[in-house]
Structure formats: structure tokens, C-alpha cells
């Protein structure tokens, strides 16, 4: 289960204490980031219209412990008008991932299982 966490969350803190946690990165197109920040990460595995990069390790949300790997999946997008950050932006989400038994790890990459534990 992917849960959006903005800081002060006793349930998240308890799970982190029980299972531990790591920092991981998720690269996506700039046009997706507003939705990700508001609704959390969602899997589009199997949805050919919405899935952009594939599901080589199976269904789920993919993250990496390496910023450079996540960056390679972050499509550059046009910024908003008069942005002080520039005309084009590439955005990567930095995430804190609880190492619950449902989290599958493959080398340097984390994949969150979409099945309920």
C-alpha cells in the first residue's frame, strides 16, 4: 500500500519503528508531480495508456535508492509561465519508504507491492 505522508503521522512513525525505513527516489514526468504530491504514488502497471516506462519487475510503483536512476525516468517538462526555476524542469520525488514485508527489493531499486499484506 502506498500512503502519502506529509510529516506528523503516528501510524507511519509506528510502522517505521517496527520495520525500519529507507530514503528512495521516484522519477516521473513534471505533468504527473502535482497529482503525486496530492494523491500519492499510484501504479499504472498494465494500463498501456497511462504507463510510460514499463513494468519489468511486475506490477507496482518503482523507486530507487539512487537519485541518478530515478532521474533517468523523470521526463523534462515545460515549467509554468514566469518560473524563476527556468523554462524546463525535471522533477524527482524524494520518498521515505517503510520496509514493510510487502515491499519488494531488487538490488538498488525498491518496488512497492500493490497487493494488500
mmCIF file of C-alpha atoms in Angstrom:
data_model
loop_
_atom_site.group_PDB
_atom_site.id
_atom_site.type_symbol
_atom_site.label_atom_id
_atom_site.label_comp_id
_atom_site.label_asym_id
_atom_site.label_seq_id
_atom_site.Cartn_x
_atom_site.Cartn_y
_atom_site.Cartn_z
ATOM 1 C CA UNK A 1 0.000 0.000 0.000
ATOM 2 C CA UNK A 2 1.382 3.409 -0.954
ATOM 3 C CA UNK A 3 0.392 6.078 1.536
ATOM 4 C CA UNK A 4 1.022 9.774 1.150
ATOM 5 C CA UNK A 5 2.799 11.035 4.251
ATOM 6 C CA UNK A 6 3.432 14.724 4.900
ATOM 7 C CA UNK A 7 5.238 14.519 8.211
ATOM 8 C CA UNK A 8 3.459 14.180 11.528
ATOM 9 C CA UNK A 9 1.769 10.758 11.202
ATOM 10 C CA UNK A 10 1.751 8.411 14.221
ATOM 11 C CA UNK A 11 0.806 5.361 12.104
ATOM 12 C CA UNK A 12 3.727 5.926 9.722
ATOM 13 C CA UNK A 13 6.077 6.515 12.668
ATOM 14 C CA UNK A 14 4.945 3.249 14.324
ATOM 15 C CA UNK A 15 5.457 1.264 11.101
ATOM 16 C CA UNK A 16 8.876 2.848 10.604
ATOM 17 C CA UNK A 17 9.826 1.885 14.175
ATOM 18 C CA UNK A 18 8.633 -1.707 13.646
ATOM 19 C CA UNK A 19 10.103 -2.331 10.181
ATOM 20 C CA UNK A 20 12.687 0.381 9.545
ATOM 21 C CA UNK A 21 12.692 2.768 6.596
ATOM 22 C CA UNK A 22 14.906 3.983 3.776
ATOM 23 C CA UNK A 23 15.010 7.008 1.531
ATOM 24 C CA UNK A 24 14.177 6.346 -2.110
ATOM 25 C CA UNK A 25 13.526 8.398 -5.228
ATOM 26 C CA UNK A 26 10.758 8.277 -7.830
ATOM 27 C CA UNK A 27 11.195 9.853 -11.251
ATOM 28 C CA UNK A 28 8.161 10.879 -13.255
ATOM 29 C CA UNK A 29 7.121 13.499 -15.750
ATOM 30 C CA UNK A 30 6.609 17.034 -14.496
ATOM 31 C CA UNK A 31 2.943 16.831 -15.522
ATOM 32 C CA UNK A 32 2.458 13.958 -13.023
ATOM 33 C CA UNK A 33 4.032 15.589 -9.983
ATOM 34 C CA UNK A 34 1.053 17.678 -8.872
ATOM 35 C CA UNK A 35 -1.118 14.548 -8.729
ATOM 36 C CA UNK A 36 1.646 12.554 -6.988
ATOM 37 C CA UNK A 37 2.012 15.235 -4.322
ATOM 38 C CA UNK A 38 -1.741 15.440 -3.746
ATOM 39 C CA UNK A 39 -2.746 11.773 -4.102
ATOM 40 C CA UNK A 40 0.408 9.739 -3.577
ATOM 41 C CA UNK A 41 2.126 7.297 -5.909
ATOM 42 C CA UNK A 42 -0.195 5.046 -7.898
ATOM 43 C CA UNK A 43 0.589 2.038 -10.052
ATOM 44 C CA UNK A 44 -0.423 2.092 -13.692
ATOM 45 C CA UNK A 45 1.091 -1.305 -14.480
ATOM 46 C CA UNK A 46 -0.889 -2.921 -17.271
ATOM 47 C CA UNK A 47 -2.575 0.361 -18.268
ATOM 48 C CA UNK A 48 -0.950 0.999 -21.646
ATOM 49 C CA UNK A 49 -2.477 4.491 -21.977
ATOM 50 C CA UNK A 50 -1.123 5.747 -18.652
ATOM 51 C CA UNK A 51 2.020 3.667 -18.110
ATOM 52 C CA UNK A 52 5.102 5.358 -19.532
ATOM 53 C CA UNK A 53 8.138 3.246 -18.693
ATOM 54 C CA UNK A 54 7.015 -0.368 -18.276
ATOM 55 C CA UNK A 55 6.774 -2.894 -15.500
ATOM 56 C CA UNK A 56 9.808 -5.109 -15.981
ATOM 57 C CA UNK A 57 9.720 -6.344 -12.340
ATOM 58 C CA UNK A 58 5.945 -6.774 -12.266
ATOM 59 C CA UNK A 59 3.074 -4.644 -11.074
ATOM 60 C CA UNK A 60 3.850 -1.832 -8.633
ATOM 61 C CA UNK A 61 5.347 1.583 -8.002
ATOM 62 C CA UNK A 62 9.081 1.759 -8.680
ATOM 63 C CA UNK A 63 11.606 3.680 -6.610
ATOM 64 C CA UNK A 64 15.379 3.720 -6.491
ATOM 65 C CA UNK A 65 17.908 4.384 -3.769
ATOM 66 C CA UNK A 66 19.962 6.115 -6.484
ATOM 67 C CA UNK A 67 18.895 9.613 -7.489
ATOM 68 C CA UNK A 68 20.522 9.209 -10.916
ATOM 69 C CA UNK A 69 18.378 6.157 -11.718
ATOM 70 C CA UNK A 70 15.152 7.915 -10.719
ATOM 71 C CA UNK A 71 16.276 10.986 -12.667
ATOM 72 C CA UNK A 72 16.539 8.894 -15.837
ATOM 73 C CA UNK A 73 12.764 8.224 -15.564
ATOM 74 C CA UNK A 74 11.862 11.873 -14.886
ATOM 75 C CA UNK A 75 10.736 13.353 -18.189
ATOM 76 C CA UNK A 76 11.574 17.019 -18.646
ATOM 77 C CA UNK A 77 8.532 19.247 -18.803
ATOM 78 C CA UNK A 78 7.713 22.844 -19.554
ATOM 79 C CA UNK A 79 7.582 24.967 -16.401
ATOM 80 C CA UNK A 80 4.847 27.428 -15.581
ATOM 81 C CA UNK A 81 4.987 30.908 -17.048
ATOM 82 C CA UNK A 82 7.496 33.230 -15.348
ATOM 83 C CA UNK A 83 9.012 30.393 -13.306
ATOM 84 C CA UNK A 84 12.178 31.500 -11.532
ATOM 85 C CA UNK A 85 13.460 27.909 -11.881
ATOM 86 C CA UNK A 86 13.708 28.046 -15.671
ATOM 87 C CA UNK A 87 11.692 27.185 -18.753
ATOM 88 C CA UNK A 88 12.042 23.395 -18.471
ATOM 89 C CA UNK A 89 12.122 21.306 -15.297
ATOM 90 C CA UNK A 90 12.951 17.733 -14.364
ATOM 91 C CA UNK A 91 11.496 16.683 -11.007
ATOM 92 C CA UNK A 92 12.212 13.678 -8.789
ATOM 93 C CA UNK A 93 10.214 12.857 -5.644
ATOM 94 C CA UNK A 94 12.216 12.008 -2.523
ATOM 95 C CA UNK A 95 10.292 9.414 -0.506
ATOM 96 C CA UNK A 96 10.621 7.725 2.850
ATOM 97 C CA UNK A 97 9.717 4.032 2.467
ATOM 98 C CA UNK A 98 8.808 1.763 5.373
ATOM 99 C CA UNK A 99 10.410 -1.636 4.821
ATOM 100 C CA UNK A 100 7.170 -3.500 5.432
ATOM 101 C CA UNK A 101 7.187 -7.167 4.301
ATOM 102 C CA UNK A 102 5.076 -6.146 1.271
ATOM 103 C CA UNK A 103 7.978 -4.053 -0.105
ATOM 104 C CA UNK A 104 9.973 -5.979 -2.676
ATOM 105 C CA UNK A 105 13.621 -5.033 -3.072
ATOM 106 C CA UNK A 106 15.727 -5.748 -6.136
ATOM 107 C CA UNK A 107 19.361 -4.614 -5.974
ATOM 108 C CA UNK A 108 19.350 -0.822 -5.658
ATOM 109 C CA UNK A 109 15.715 -0.490 -6.668
ATOM 110 C CA UNK A 110 12.618 -0.699 -4.478
ATOM 111 C CA UNK A 111 9.272 -1.832 -5.836
ATOM 112 C CA UNK A 112 6.192 -1.407 -3.691
ATOM 113 C CA UNK A 113 3.897 -4.407 -3.992
ATOM 114 C CA UNK A 114 0.341 -3.476 -4.925
ATOM 115 C CA UNK A 115 -1.122 -6.473 -3.087
ATOM 116 C CA UNK A 116 -2.509 -5.907 0.418
ATOM 117 C CA UNK A 117 -0.322 -7.635 3.077
#
